[in-house]
Amino acid sequence: MNETSTTSSNSEPVIRLEAVCFRYPGGPLVLDNLNFEVFQNDRIGLVAPNGSGKTTLFHLIMGLVKPESGRIKAFGRILANEQDFTMVRRRIGLLFQDADDQLFSPTVLEDVAFGPLNLGKSRTEAKQISRRTLAFLGLEGFEDRVTIKLSGGEKRLVSLATVLAMQPEVLLLDEPTTGLDNDTRNTLIRVLQQLEMTMVVISHDFDFLDQVTRRIFTLENGKILTDEQVHFHVHRHAHKMGKAPHRHH
Ligand SMILES: Nc1ncnc2c1ncn2[C@@H]1O[C@H](COP(=O)(O)OP(=O)(O)OP(=O)(O)O)[C@@H](O)[C@H]1O
Ligand SMILES: [Mg+2]
């Protein structure tokens, strides 16, 4: 996705972090006076080393951890209390880095329907939304599967289904391609390309980010660095069975 971003610096950001400092109890500063703005219809890739604070940034936006100082705004509102974060969790969907943090119901359908039910939908509506969302992700027939017995890749797609079933306005995806095989990864790319939504995607997979995002940011010394001029290029690689006919996407 290389087209120019449609965002305008004049419009109000959907998410804005201002001079945010954060540390885990007794630890060093993870985020240090961090500023970060996400505009409507932005599609931002966030690439930064392990332990640099990417997941922490998402958790701050969702109110799962609280900043030591600074302000977090979403949808034009300063997020100050639990009520504000309840609003945020309805309007922003977080795909957790670890699918096991996302899934907690006995079966897939119950897990996916949980969000819509929580938003006040009837059981029938919640089931309809869930079946539609599962079908969109190529997961027809998974409704009655036992969640804890799914494979890692299946769990990740079901996790995404639980997020999408809530019909959020913004998606925060924390390393969504980790552990996915090529077909599942392609499904994910197709799905994300079809979704016209504001997105921030943490990933180390540049080829994936090239296909689903428009801008690449990084985190360094606890601060966001933006880079509008990231150039994508192909790396040669080697693997077993290289002579067997296959394609790379
Ligand atoms: N619950 C926690 N308690 C204490 N320290 C933590 C906790 N979670 C994360 N950290 C530390 O905070 C720093 C940032 O962690 P974070 O998970 O945000 O990094 P990340 O950029 O998402 O890394 P990765 O690419 O490995 O997922 C790391 O040094 C990590 O060890
Ligand atoms: Mg992380």
PDB file of C-alpha atoms and ligand atoms in Angstrom:
ATOM      1  CA  MET A   1       0.000   0.000   0.000  1.00  0.00           C
ATOM      2  CA  ASN A   2       2.028   2.871  -1.209  1.00  0.00           C
ATOM      3  CA  GLU A   3      -0.560   5.505  -1.973  1.00  0.00           C
ATOM      4  CA  THR A   4      -0.283   8.774  -0.133  1.00  0.00           C
ATOM      5  CA  SER A   5      -2.057   8.989   3.179  1.00  0.00           C
ATOM      6  CA  THR A   6      -5.381  10.769   2.999  1.00  0.00           C
ATOM      7  CA  THR A   7      -5.028  12.257   6.449  1.00  0.00           C
ATOM      8  CA  SER A   8      -4.927  15.946   7.025  1.00  0.00           C
ATOM      9  CA  SER A   9      -2.846  17.546   9.712  1.00  0.00           C
ATOM     10  CA  ASN A  10      -5.681  20.023  10.260  1.00  0.00           C
ATOM     11  CA  SER A  11      -8.175  17.420  11.402  1.00  0.00           C
ATOM     12  CA  GLU A  12      -8.464  16.330  15.022  1.00  0.00           C
ATOM     13  CA  PRO A  13      -6.569  13.084  15.668  1.00  0.00           C
ATOM     14  CA  VAL A  14      -8.600  10.030  16.614  1.00  0.00           C
ATOM     15  CA  ILE A  15      -5.930   9.093  19.171  1.00  0.00           C
ATOM     16  CA  ARG A  16      -3.411  11.480  20.665  1.00  0.00           C
ATOM     17  CA  LEU A  17      -0.761  10.852  23.303  1.00  0.00           C
ATOM     18  CA  GLU A  18       0.876  13.973  24.700  1.00  0.00           C
ATOM     19  CA  ALA A  19       4.168  13.827  26.616  1.00  0.00           C
ATOM     20  CA  VAL A  20       3.341  10.411  28.019  1.00  0.00           C
ATOM     21  CA  CYS A  21       5.793   8.845  30.472  1.00  0.00           C
ATOM     22  CA  PHE A  22       5.344   5.281  31.605  1.00  0.00           C
ATOM     23  CA  ARG A  23       7.270   2.733  33.662  1.00  0.00           C
ATOM     24  CA  TYR A  24       6.314  -0.612  35.162  1.00  0.00           C
ATOM     25  CA  PRO A  25       6.549  -0.582  38.975  1.00  0.00           C
ATOM     26  CA  GLY A  26      10.168  -0.266  40.053  1.00  0.00           C
ATOM     27  CA  GLY A  27      11.431  -0.380  36.463  1.00  0.00           C
ATOM     28  CA  PRO A  28      13.053   2.135  34.118  1.00  0.00           C
ATOM     29  CA  LEU A  29      11.046   4.519  31.916  1.00  0.00           C
ATOM     30  CA  VAL A  30       9.630   2.542  28.984  1.00  0.00           C
ATOM     31  CA  LEU A  31       7.945   5.533  27.332  1.00  0.00           C
ATOM     32  CA  ASP A  32       9.631   8.869  27.839  1.00  0.00           C
ATOM     33  CA  ASN A  33       7.681  12.017  26.937  1.00  0.00           C
ATOM     34  CA  LEU A  34       6.123  10.186  24.031  1.00  0.00           C
ATOM     35  CA  ASN A  35       3.927  12.018  21.524  1.00  0.00           C
ATOM     36  CA  PHE A  36       1.816  10.037  19.077  1.00  0.00           C
ATOM     37  CA  GLU A  37      -1.069  10.993  16.817  1.00  0.00           C
ATOM     38  CA  VAL A  38      -3.350   8.751  14.804  1.00  0.00           C
ATOM     39  CA  PHE A  39      -5.748  10.369  12.359  1.00  0.00           C
ATOM     40  CA  GLN A  40      -8.915   8.942  10.910  1.00  0.00           C
ATOM     41  CA  ASN A  41      -8.186   6.437   8.119  1.00  0.00           C
ATOM     42  CA  ASP A  42      -4.508   6.358   9.015  1.00  0.00           C
ATOM     43  CA  ARG A  43      -2.878   2.984   8.447  1.00  0.00           C
ATOM     44  CA  ILE A  44       0.304   3.033  10.474  1.00  0.00           C
ATOM     45  CA  GLY A  45       2.879   0.269  10.790  1.00  0.00           C
ATOM     46  CA  LEU A  46       4.915   0.313  14.003  1.00  0.00           C
ATOM     47  CA  VAL A  47       8.287  -1.388  13.739  1.00  0.00           C
ATOM     48  CA  ALA A  48      10.703  -1.352  16.671  1.00  0.00           C
ATOM     49  CA  PRO A  49      12.994  -3.759  18.544  1.00  0.00           C
ATOM     50  CA  ASN A  50      11.824  -6.251  21.156  1.00  0.00           C
ATOM     51  CA  GLY A  51      11.249  -4.598  24.495  1.00  0.00           C
ATOM     52  CA  SER A  52      11.035  -1.067  23.060  1.00  0.00           C
ATOM     53  CA  GLY A  53       7.508  -0.493  24.402  1.00  0.00           C
ATOM     54  CA  LYS A  54       5.185  -1.188  21.433  1.00  0.00           C
ATOM     55  CA  THR A  55       2.758  -3.411  23.334  1.00  0.00           C
ATOM     56  CA  THR A  56       2.909  -1.037  26.302  1.00  0.00           C
ATOM     57  CA  LEU A  57       1.847   1.816  23.995  1.00  0.00           C
ATOM     58  CA  PHE A  58      -1.254  -0.143  22.916  1.00  0.00           C
ATOM     59  CA  HIS A  59      -2.049  -1.055  26.521  1.00  0.00           C
ATOM     60  CA  LEU A  60      -1.869   2.624  27.498  1.00  0.00           C
ATOM     61  CA  ILE A  61      -4.309   3.571  24.747  1.00  0.00           C
ATOM     62  CA  MET A  62      -6.749   0.909  25.948  1.00  0.00           C
ATOM     63  CA  GLY A  63      -6.360   1.937  29.602  1.00  0.00           C
ATOM     64  CA  LEU A  64      -4.898  -1.419  30.651  1.00  0.00           C
ATOM     65  CA  VAL A  65      -1.976   0.459  32.224  1.00  0.00           C
ATOM     66  CA  LYS A  66      -1.890   4.103  33.308  1.00  0.00           C
ATOM     67  CA  PRO A  67       0.696   6.748  32.414  1.00  0.00           C
ATOM     68  CA  GLU A  68       2.958   8.220  35.076  1.00  0.00           C
ATOM     69  CA  SER A  69       2.475  11.618  33.431  1.00  0.00           C
ATOM     70  CA  GLY A  70       1.143  13.117  30.209  1.00  0.00           C
ATOM     71  CA  ARG A  71      -2.271  12.920  28.555  1.00  0.00           C
ATOM     72  CA  ILE A  72      -4.063  10.397  26.379  1.00  0.00           C
ATOM     73  CA  LYS A  73      -6.929  11.605  24.211  1.00  0.00           C
ATOM     74  CA  ALA A  74      -9.267   9.616  21.994  1.00  0.00           C
ATOM     75  CA  PHE A  75     -12.137  10.832  19.857  1.00  0.00           C
ATOM     76  CA  GLY A  76     -11.491  14.371  21.057  1.00  0.00           C
ATOM     77  CA  ARG A  77     -11.783  13.503  24.732  1.00  0.00           C
ATOM     78  CA  ILE A  78      -9.113  13.359  27.453  1.00  0.00           C
ATOM     79  CA  LEU A  79      -9.179   9.877  28.935  1.00  0.00           C
ATOM     80  CA  ALA A  80      -9.376  10.379  32.659  1.00  0.00           C
ATOM     81  CA  ASN A  81     -11.548   7.729  34.256  1.00  0.00           C
ATOM     82  CA  GLU A  82     -12.773   4.177  33.763  1.00  0.00           C
ATOM     83  CA  GLN A  83     -15.924   5.436  31.992  1.00  0.00           C
ATOM     84  CA  ASP A  84     -13.742   7.097  29.335  1.00  0.00           C
ATOM     85  CA  PHE A  85     -11.801   3.876  28.832  1.00  0.00           C
ATOM     86  CA  THR A  86     -15.027   1.871  28.597  1.00  0.00           C
ATOM     87  CA  MET A  87     -15.930   4.164  25.668  1.00  0.00           C
ATOM     88  CA  VAL A  88     -12.465   3.619  24.194  1.00  0.00           C
ATOM     89  CA  ARG A  89     -12.752  -0.170  24.449  1.00  0.00           C
ATOM     90  CA  ARG A  90     -16.025  -0.042  22.519  1.00  0.00           C
ATOM     91  CA  ARG A  91     -14.585   2.074  19.733  1.00  0.00           C
ATOM     92  CA  ILE A  92     -11.018   0.744  19.533  1.00  0.00           C
ATOM     93  CA  GLY A  93     -10.344  -2.969  19.041  1.00  0.00           C
ATOM     94  CA  LEU A  94      -7.059  -4.421  20.317  1.00  0.00           C
ATOM     95  CA  LEU A  95      -5.728  -7.683  18.948  1.00  0.00           C
ATOM     96  CA  PHE A  96      -3.456  -8.905  21.746  1.00  0.00           C
ATOM     97  CA  GLN A  97       0.069 -10.085  20.969  1.00  0.00           C
ATOM     98  CA  ASP A  98      -0.780 -13.370  22.710  1.00  0.00           C
ATOM     99  CA  ALA A  99      -4.082 -14.883  21.523  1.00  0.00           C
ATOM    100  CA  ASP A 100      -4.448 -16.645  24.878  1.00  0.00           C
ATOM    101  CA  ASP A 101      -4.984 -13.210  26.464  1.00  0.00           C
ATOM    102  CA  GLN A 102      -7.924 -12.654  24.111  1.00  0.00           C
ATOM    103  CA  LEU A 103      -9.844 -15.914  24.171  1.00  0.00           C
ATOM    104  CA  PHE A 104     -11.614 -17.142  27.267  1.00  0.00           C
ATOM    105  CA  SER A 105     -14.899 -18.804  26.290  1.00  0.00           C
ATOM    106  CA  PRO A 106     -15.322 -22.575  25.866  1.00  0.00           C
ATOM    107  CA  THR A 107     -16.249 -22.429  22.172  1.00  0.00           C
ATOM    108  CA  VAL A 108     -15.365 -20.182  19.241  1.00  0.00           C
ATOM    109  CA  LEU A 109     -18.922 -18.940  18.713  1.00  0.00           C
ATOM    110  CA  GLU A 110     -19.303 -18.003  22.380  1.00  0.00           C
ATOM    111  CA  ASP A 111     -16.006 -16.132  22.275  1.00  0.00           C
ATOM    112  CA  VAL A 112     -16.877 -14.164  19.139  1.00  0.00           C
ATOM    113  CA  ALA A 113     -20.452 -13.471  20.310  1.00  0.00           C
ATOM    114  CA  PHE A 114     -19.277 -12.229  23.713  1.00  0.00           C
ATOM    115  CA  GLY A 115     -18.426  -8.726  22.456  1.00  0.00           C
ATOM    116  CA  PRO A 116     -21.676  -8.098  20.540  1.00  0.00           C
ATOM    117  CA  LEU A 117     -23.709  -9.467  23.499  1.00  0.00           C
ATOM    118  CA  ASN A 118     -21.806  -7.133  25.787  1.00  0.00           C
ATOM    119  CA  LEU A 119     -22.704  -4.247  23.488  1.00  0.00           C
ATOM    120  CA  GLY A 120     -26.381  -5.045  24.022  1.00  0.00           C
ATOM    121  CA  LYS A 121     -27.162  -7.105  20.909  1.00  0.00           C
ATOM    122  CA  SER A 122     -29.739  -9.886  21.208  1.00  0.00           C
ATOM    123  CA  ARG A 123     -28.523 -13.497  21.220  1.00  0.00           C
ATOM    124  CA  THR A 124     -29.795 -13.939  17.652  1.00  0.00           C
ATOM    125  CA  GLU A 125     -28.097 -10.757  16.413  1.00  0.00           C
ATOM    126  CA  ALA A 126     -24.858 -11.612  18.233  1.00  0.00           C
ATOM    127  CA  LYS A 127     -24.813 -15.062  16.649  1.00  0.00           C
ATOM    128  CA  GLN A 128     -25.502 -13.611  13.193  1.00  0.00           C
ATOM    129  CA  ILE A 129     -22.679 -11.076  13.537  1.00  0.00           C
ATOM    130  CA  SER A 130     -20.361 -13.796  14.813  1.00  0.00           C
ATOM    131  CA  ARG A 131     -21.123 -16.213  11.978  1.00  0.00           C
ATOM    132  CA  ARG A 132     -20.682 -13.407   9.434  1.00  0.00           C
ATOM    133  CA  THR A 133     -17.380 -12.358  10.968  1.00  0.00           C
ATOM    134  CA  LEU A 134     -16.091 -15.935  11.097  1.00  0.00           C
ATOM    135  CA  ALA A 135     -17.050 -16.402   7.428  1.00  0.00           C
ATOM    136  CA  PHE A 136     -15.268 -13.155   6.484  1.00  0.00           C
ATOM    137  CA  LEU A 137     -12.114 -14.618   8.040  1.00  0.00           C
ATOM    138  CA  GLY A 138     -12.530 -17.962   6.282  1.00  0.00           C
ATOM    139  CA  LEU A 139     -13.481 -19.678   9.537  1.00  0.00           C
ATOM    140  CA  GLU A 140     -16.805 -21.245   8.537  1.00  0.00           C
ATOM    141  CA  GLY A 141     -17.321 -24.442  10.492  1.00  0.00           C
ATOM    142  CA  PHE A 142     -15.269 -23.247  13.458  1.00  0.00           C
ATOM    143  CA  GLU A 143     -18.323 -22.162  15.492  1.00  0.00           C
ATOM    144  CA  ASP A 144     -18.430 -25.172  17.806  1.00  0.00           C
ATOM    145  CA  ARG A 145     -14.689 -25.775  18.037  1.00  0.00           C
ATOM    146  CA  VAL A 146     -13.218 -25.749  21.529  1.00  0.00           C
ATOM    147  CA  THR A 147     -11.170 -22.554  21.741  1.00  0.00           C
ATOM    148  CA  ILE A 148      -8.278 -23.896  23.813  1.00  0.00           C
ATOM    149  CA  LYS A 149      -7.793 -26.758  21.362  1.00  0.00           C
ATOM    150  CA  LEU A 150      -7.264 -24.504  18.331  1.00  0.00           C
ATOM    151  CA  SER A 151      -3.832 -24.220  16.717  1.00  0.00           C
ATOM    152  CA  GLY A 152      -1.834 -21.020  17.222  1.00  0.00           C
ATOM    153  CA  GLY A 153      -2.739 -19.673  13.772  1.00  0.00           C
ATOM    154  CA  GLU A 154      -6.409 -20.554  14.217  1.00  0.00           C
ATOM    155  CA  LYS A 155      -6.430 -18.861  17.624  1.00  0.00           C
ATOM    156  CA  ARG A 156      -5.030 -15.701  16.098  1.00  0.00           C
ATOM    157  CA  LEU A 157      -7.749 -15.529  13.428  1.00  0.00           C
ATOM    158  CA  VAL A 158     -10.468 -16.286  15.992  1.00  0.00           C
ATOM    159  CA  SER A 159      -8.990 -13.523  18.175  1.00  0.00           C
ATOM    160  CA  LEU A 160      -9.307 -11.151  15.233  1.00  0.00           C
ATOM    161  CA  ALA A 161     -12.905 -12.313  14.805  1.00  0.00           C
ATOM    162  CA  THR A 162     -13.660 -11.405  18.444  1.00  0.00           C
ATOM    163  CA  VAL A 163     -12.245  -7.931  17.789  1.00  0.00           C
ATOM    164  CA  LEU A 164     -14.023  -7.362  14.447  1.00  0.00           C
ATOM    165  CA  ALA A 165     -17.364  -8.616  15.795  1.00  0.00           C
ATOM    166  CA  MET A 166     -17.398  -5.541  18.053  1.00  0.00           C
ATOM    167  CA  GLN A 167     -17.340  -3.376  14.888  1.00  0.00           C
ATOM    168  CA  PRO A 168     -14.667  -1.013  16.201  1.00  0.00           C
ATOM    169  CA  GLU A 169     -13.709   2.239  14.465  1.00  0.00           C
ATOM    170  CA  VAL A 170      -9.991   1.755  15.084  1.00  0.00           C
ATOM    171  CA  LEU A 171      -7.927  -1.432  15.057  1.00  0.00           C
ATOM    172  CA  LEU A 172      -4.736  -1.899  17.071  1.00  0.00           C
ATOM    173  CA  LEU A 173      -3.041  -5.095  15.938  1.00  0.00           C
ATOM    174  CA  ASP A 174      -0.097  -6.392  17.958  1.00  0.00           C
ATOM    175  CA  GLU A 175       2.060  -8.617  15.735  1.00  0.00           C
ATOM    176  CA  PRO A 176      -0.862 -10.230  13.910  1.00  0.00           C
ATOM    177  CA  THR A 177       1.232 -12.390  11.549  1.00  0.00           C
ATOM    178  CA  THR A 178       3.352 -14.108  14.195  1.00  0.00           C
ATOM    179  CA  GLY A 179       3.113 -17.860  13.754  1.00  0.00           C
ATOM    180  CA  LEU A 180       0.898 -17.711  10.671  1.00  0.00           C
ATOM    181  CA  ASP A 181       1.602 -19.911   7.669  1.00  0.00           C
ATOM    182  CA  ASN A 182       1.593 -18.399   4.202  1.00  0.00           C
ATOM    183  CA  ASP A 183      -2.068 -19.120   3.424  1.00  0.00           C
ATOM    184  CA  THR A 184      -3.332 -17.768   6.738  1.00  0.00           C
ATOM    185  CA  ARG A 185      -1.065 -14.747   6.413  1.00  0.00           C
ATOM    186  CA  ASN A 186      -2.535 -14.098   2.956  1.00  0.00           C
ATOM    187  CA  THR A 187      -6.048 -14.407   4.369  1.00  0.00           C
ATOM    188  CA  LEU A 188      -5.124 -11.816   6.980  1.00  0.00           C
ATOM    189  CA  ILE A 189      -3.688  -9.470   4.338  1.00  0.00           C
ATOM    190  CA  ARG A 190      -6.850  -9.795   2.223  1.00  0.00           C
ATOM    191  CA  VAL A 191      -9.066  -9.135   5.230  1.00  0.00           C
ATOM    192  CA  LEU A 192      -7.112  -6.076   6.374  1.00  0.00           C
ATOM    193  CA  GLN A 193      -6.999  -4.648   2.855  1.00  0.00           C
ATOM    194  CA  GLN A 194     -10.789  -4.918   2.665  1.00  0.00           C
ATOM    195  CA  LEU A 195     -11.350  -3.146   5.974  1.00  0.00           C
ATOM    196  CA  GLU A 196     -11.625   0.593   5.594  1.00  0.00           C
ATOM    197  CA  MET A 197     -10.639   1.454   9.103  1.00  0.00           C
ATOM    198  CA  THR A 198      -8.093   3.405  11.056  1.00  0.00           C
ATOM    199  CA  MET A 199      -5.314   0.953  11.945  1.00  0.00           C
ATOM    200  CA  VAL A 200      -2.068   0.787  13.835  1.00  0.00           C
ATOM    201  CA  VAL A 201      -0.209  -2.454  13.217  1.00  0.00           C
ATOM    202  CA  ILE A 202       2.819  -3.600  15.193  1.00  0.00           C
ATOM    203  CA  SER A 203       4.914  -5.994  13.139  1.00  0.00           C
ATOM    204  CA  HIS A 204       8.435  -7.001  12.220  1.00  0.00           C
ATOM    205  CA  ASP A 205       7.151  -8.214   8.830  1.00  0.00           C
ATOM    206  CA  PHE A 206       7.910  -5.403   6.363  1.00  0.00           C
ATOM    207  CA  ASP A 207       6.366  -7.172   3.404  1.00  0.00           C
ATOM    208  CA  PHE A 208       3.113  -7.529   5.346  1.00  0.00           C
ATOM    209  CA  LEU A 209       3.216  -3.881   6.444  1.00  0.00           C
ATOM    210  CA  ASP A 210       3.846  -2.821   2.861  1.00  0.00           C
ATOM    211  CA  GLN A 211       0.570  -4.464   1.891  1.00  0.00           C
ATOM    212  CA  VAL A 212      -1.672  -3.278   4.714  1.00  0.00           C
ATOM    213  CA  THR A 213      -0.296   0.062   5.951  1.00  0.00           C
ATOM    214  CA  ARG A 214       0.747   3.384   4.426  1.00  0.00           C
ATOM    215  CA  ARG A 215       3.154   4.876   6.941  1.00  0.00           C
ATOM    216  CA  ILE A 216       5.854   3.346   9.107  1.00  0.00           C
ATOM    217  CA  PHE A 217       6.682   4.638  12.580  1.00  0.00           C
ATOM    218  CA  THR A 218       9.231   3.383  15.035  1.00  0.00           C
ATOM    219  CA  LEU A 219       9.876   3.646  18.781  1.00  0.00           C
ATOM    220  CA  GLU A 220      13.294   4.682  20.001  1.00  0.00           C
ATOM    221  CA  ASN A 221      14.339   5.637  23.512  1.00  0.00           C
ATOM    222  CA  GLY A 222      10.695   5.690  24.549  1.00  0.00           C
ATOM    223  CA  LYS A 223       9.643   8.094  21.794  1.00  0.00           C
ATOM    224  CA  ILE A 224       7.826   7.697  18.484  1.00  0.00           C
ATOM    225  CA  LEU A 225       9.779   8.498  15.357  1.00  0.00           C
ATOM    226  CA  THR A 226       7.822   8.936  12.153  1.00  0.00           C
ATOM    227  CA  ASP A 227       9.241   8.109   8.798  1.00  0.00           C
ATOM    228  CA  GLU A 228       7.298   8.948   5.676  1.00  0.00           C
ATOM    229  CA  GLN A 229      10.126   7.834   3.441  1.00  0.00           C
ATOM    230  CA  VAL A 230      10.544   4.176   4.266  1.00  0.00           C
ATOM    231  CA  HIS A 231      11.496   2.264   1.160  1.00  0.00           C
ATOM    232  CA  PHE A 232      10.377  -1.314   0.842  1.00  0.00           C
ATOM    233  CA  HIS A 233      12.690  -3.679  -0.981  1.00  0.00           C
ATOM    234  CA  VAL A 234      13.052  -7.369  -1.568  1.00  0.00           C
ATOM    235  CA  HIS A 235      15.481  -9.534   0.405  1.00  0.00           C
ATOM    236  CA  ARG A 236      16.785 -12.739  -1.092  1.00  0.00           C
ATOM    237  CA  HIS A 237      16.295 -15.688   1.168  1.00  0.00           C
ATOM    238  CA  ALA A 238      16.973 -19.408   1.349  1.00  0.00           C
ATOM    239  CA  HIS A 239      14.914 -22.245   2.720  1.00  0.00           C
ATOM    240  CA  LYS A 240      14.429 -26.010   2.466  1.00  0.00           C
ATOM    241  CA  MET A 241      12.509 -27.406  -0.540  1.00  0.00           C
ATOM    242  CA  GLY A 242      13.555 -24.368  -2.548  1.00  0.00           C
ATOM    243  CA  LYS A 243      13.354 -26.398  -5.770  1.00  0.00           C
ATOM    244  CA  ALA A 244       9.719 -27.422  -5.208  1.00  0.00           C
ATOM    245  CA  PRO A 245       7.337 -25.155  -7.143  1.00  0.00           C
ATOM    246  CA  HIS A 246       5.933 -22.510  -4.825  1.00  0.00           C
ATOM    247  CA  ARG A 247       5.131 -18.823  -4.714  1.00  0.00           C
ATOM    248  CA  HIS A 248       6.047 -16.021  -2.398  1.00  0.00           C
ATOM    249  CA  HIS A 249       3.628 -13.187  -1.766  1.00  0.00           C
TER     250      HIS A 249
HETATM  251  N1  LIG B   1       4.120  -6.433  33.146  1.00  0.00           N
HETATM  252  C1  LIG B   1       5.384  -5.984  33.091  1.00  0.00           C
HETATM  253  N2  LIG B   1       6.098  -5.757  34.226  1.00  0.00           N
HETATM  254  C2  LIG B   1       7.357  -5.268  34.166  1.00  0.00           C
HETATM  255  N3  LIG B   1       8.009  -4.967  33.033  1.00  0.00           N
HETATM  256  C3  LIG B   1       7.350  -5.178  31.880  1.00  0.00           C
HETATM  257  C4  LIG B   1       6.009  -5.696  31.844  1.00  0.00           C
HETATM  258  N4  LIG B   1       5.614  -5.793  30.553  1.00  0.00           N
HETATM  259  C5  LIG B   1       6.657  -5.353  29.815  1.00  0.00           C
HETATM  260  N5  LIG B   1       7.695  -4.985  30.602  1.00  0.00           N
HETATM  261  C6  LIG B   1       8.965  -4.419  30.142  1.00  0.00           C
HETATM  262  O1  LIG B   1       8.687  -3.186  29.491  1.00  0.00           O
HETATM  263  C7  LIG B   1       9.485  -3.056  28.314  1.00  0.00           C
HETATM  264  C8  LIG B   1       8.572  -2.862  27.100  1.00  0.00           C
HETATM  265  O2  LIG B   1       7.811  -4.045  26.910  1.00  0.00           O
HETATM  266  P1  LIG B   1       6.796  -4.221  25.699  1.00  0.00           P
HETATM  267  O3  LIG B   1       6.109  -5.525  25.904  1.00  0.00           O
HETATM  268  O4  LIG B   1       5.961  -3.011  25.585  1.00  0.00           O
HETATM  269  O5  LIG B   1       7.803  -4.273  24.465  1.00  0.00           O
HETATM  270  P2  LIG B   1       7.522  -4.635  22.920  1.00  0.00           P
HETATM  271  O6  LIG B   1       8.136  -3.530  22.123  1.00  0.00           O
HETATM  272  O7  LIG B   1       6.098  -4.912  22.718  1.00  0.00           O
HETATM  273  O8  LIG B   1       8.403  -5.954  22.734  1.00  0.00           O
HETATM  274  P3  LIG B   1       8.167  -7.266  21.795  1.00  0.00           P
HETATM  275  O9  LIG B   1       8.598  -6.884  20.391  1.00  0.00           O
HETATM  276  O10 LIG B   1       9.086  -8.289  22.384  1.00  0.00           O
HETATM  277  O11 LIG B   1       6.724  -7.650  21.885  1.00  0.00           O
HETATM  278  C9  LIG B   1      10.357  -4.292  28.258  1.00  0.00           C
HETATM  279  O12 LIG B   1      11.609  -3.973  28.799  1.00  0.00           O
HETATM  280  C10 LIG B   1       9.630  -5.305  29.116  1.00  0.00           C
HETATM  281  O13 LIG B   1      10.531  -6.197  29.717  1.00  0.00           O
HETATM  282 MG    MG B   2       5.058  -6.560  22.151  1.00  0.00          MG
END
